[in-house]
mmCIF file of C-alpha atoms in Angstrom:
data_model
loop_
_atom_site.group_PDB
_atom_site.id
_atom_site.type_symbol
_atom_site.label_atom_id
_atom_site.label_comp_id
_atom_site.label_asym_id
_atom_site.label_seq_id
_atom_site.Cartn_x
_atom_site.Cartn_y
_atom_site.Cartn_z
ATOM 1 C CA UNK T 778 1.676 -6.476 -3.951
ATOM 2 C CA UNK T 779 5.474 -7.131 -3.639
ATOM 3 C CA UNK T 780 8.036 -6.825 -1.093
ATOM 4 C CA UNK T 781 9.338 -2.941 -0.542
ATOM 5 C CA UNK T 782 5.702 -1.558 -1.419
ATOM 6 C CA UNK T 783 4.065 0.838 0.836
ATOM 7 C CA UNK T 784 0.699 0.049 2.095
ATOM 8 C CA UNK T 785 -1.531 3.115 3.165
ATOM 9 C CA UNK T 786 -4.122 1.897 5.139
ATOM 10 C CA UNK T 787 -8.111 2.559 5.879
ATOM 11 C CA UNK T 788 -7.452 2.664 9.491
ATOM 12 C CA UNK T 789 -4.626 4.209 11.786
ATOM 13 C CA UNK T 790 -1.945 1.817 13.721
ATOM 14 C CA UNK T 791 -2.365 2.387 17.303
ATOM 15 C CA UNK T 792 0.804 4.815 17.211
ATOM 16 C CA UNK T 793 -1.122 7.040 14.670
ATOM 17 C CA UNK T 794 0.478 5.657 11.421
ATOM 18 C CA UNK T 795 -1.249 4.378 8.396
ATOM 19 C CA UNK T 796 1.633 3.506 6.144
ATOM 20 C CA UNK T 797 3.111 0.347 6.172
ATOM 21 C CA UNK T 798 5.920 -1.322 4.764
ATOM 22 C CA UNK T 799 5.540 -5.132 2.884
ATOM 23 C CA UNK T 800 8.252 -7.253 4.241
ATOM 24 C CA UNK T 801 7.040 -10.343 2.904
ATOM 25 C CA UNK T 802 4.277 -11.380 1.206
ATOM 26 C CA UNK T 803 2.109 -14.678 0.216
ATOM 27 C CA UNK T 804 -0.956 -16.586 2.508
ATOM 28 C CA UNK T 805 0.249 -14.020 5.073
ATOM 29 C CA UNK T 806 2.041 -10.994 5.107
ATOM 30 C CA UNK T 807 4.894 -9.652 7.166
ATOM 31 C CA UNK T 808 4.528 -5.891 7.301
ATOM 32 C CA UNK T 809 6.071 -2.809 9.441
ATOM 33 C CA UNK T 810 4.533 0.320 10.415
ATOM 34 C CA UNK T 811 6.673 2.832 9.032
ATOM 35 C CA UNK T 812 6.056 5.409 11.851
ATOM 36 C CA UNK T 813 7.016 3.223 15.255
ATOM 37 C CA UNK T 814 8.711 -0.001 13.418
ATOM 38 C CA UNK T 815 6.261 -2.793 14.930
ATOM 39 C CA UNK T 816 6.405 -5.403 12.394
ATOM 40 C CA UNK T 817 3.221 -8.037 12.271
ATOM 41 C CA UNK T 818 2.022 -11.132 10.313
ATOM 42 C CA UNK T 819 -1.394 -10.572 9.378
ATOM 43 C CA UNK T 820 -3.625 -12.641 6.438
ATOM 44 C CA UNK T 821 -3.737 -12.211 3.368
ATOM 45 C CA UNK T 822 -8.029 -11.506 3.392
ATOM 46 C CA UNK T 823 -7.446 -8.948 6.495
ATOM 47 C CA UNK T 824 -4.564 -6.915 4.358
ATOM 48 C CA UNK T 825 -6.480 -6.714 1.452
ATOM 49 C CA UNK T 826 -9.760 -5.703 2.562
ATOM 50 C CA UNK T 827 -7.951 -2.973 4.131
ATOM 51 C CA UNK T 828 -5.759 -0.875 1.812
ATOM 52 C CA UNK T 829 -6.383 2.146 0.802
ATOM 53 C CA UNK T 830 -3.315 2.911 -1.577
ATOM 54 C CA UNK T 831 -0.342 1.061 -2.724
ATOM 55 C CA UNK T 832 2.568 2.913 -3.641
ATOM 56 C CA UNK T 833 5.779 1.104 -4.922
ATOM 57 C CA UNK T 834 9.242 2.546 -5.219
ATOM 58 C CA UNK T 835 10.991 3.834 -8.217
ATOM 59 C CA UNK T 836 13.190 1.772 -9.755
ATOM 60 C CA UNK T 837 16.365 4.089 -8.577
ATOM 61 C CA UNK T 838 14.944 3.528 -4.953
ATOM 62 C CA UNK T 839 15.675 0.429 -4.535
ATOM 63 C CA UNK T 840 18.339 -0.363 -2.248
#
């Protein structure tokens, strides 16, 4: 996983999301729910176990 992928989830965020964007990545990771912007630092093992999709942005995306 890199920085700007989006995570979809197993489970929902507690607003109803499941996508999630990587804002930094290593022994933890610093993502935000794309739906209501809370950003969290979760482990590496927790983030893992629980992804369902990674989709990463076209190279013209990036901004």
């Amino acid at each position: 996983m890199r920085v700007g992928d989006i995570l979809t989830m197993k489970k929902n965020h507690p607003c109803g999301g499941r996508e999630f964007l990587v804002l930094r990545s290593g022994m933890d990771f610093r993502i935000r729910c794309t739906t209501c912007g809370r950003e969290m630092m979760l482990p590496r093992l927790r983030v893992e176990k629980n992804i369902k999709k990674i989709t990463r942005p076209s190279p013209g995306e990036e901004g």
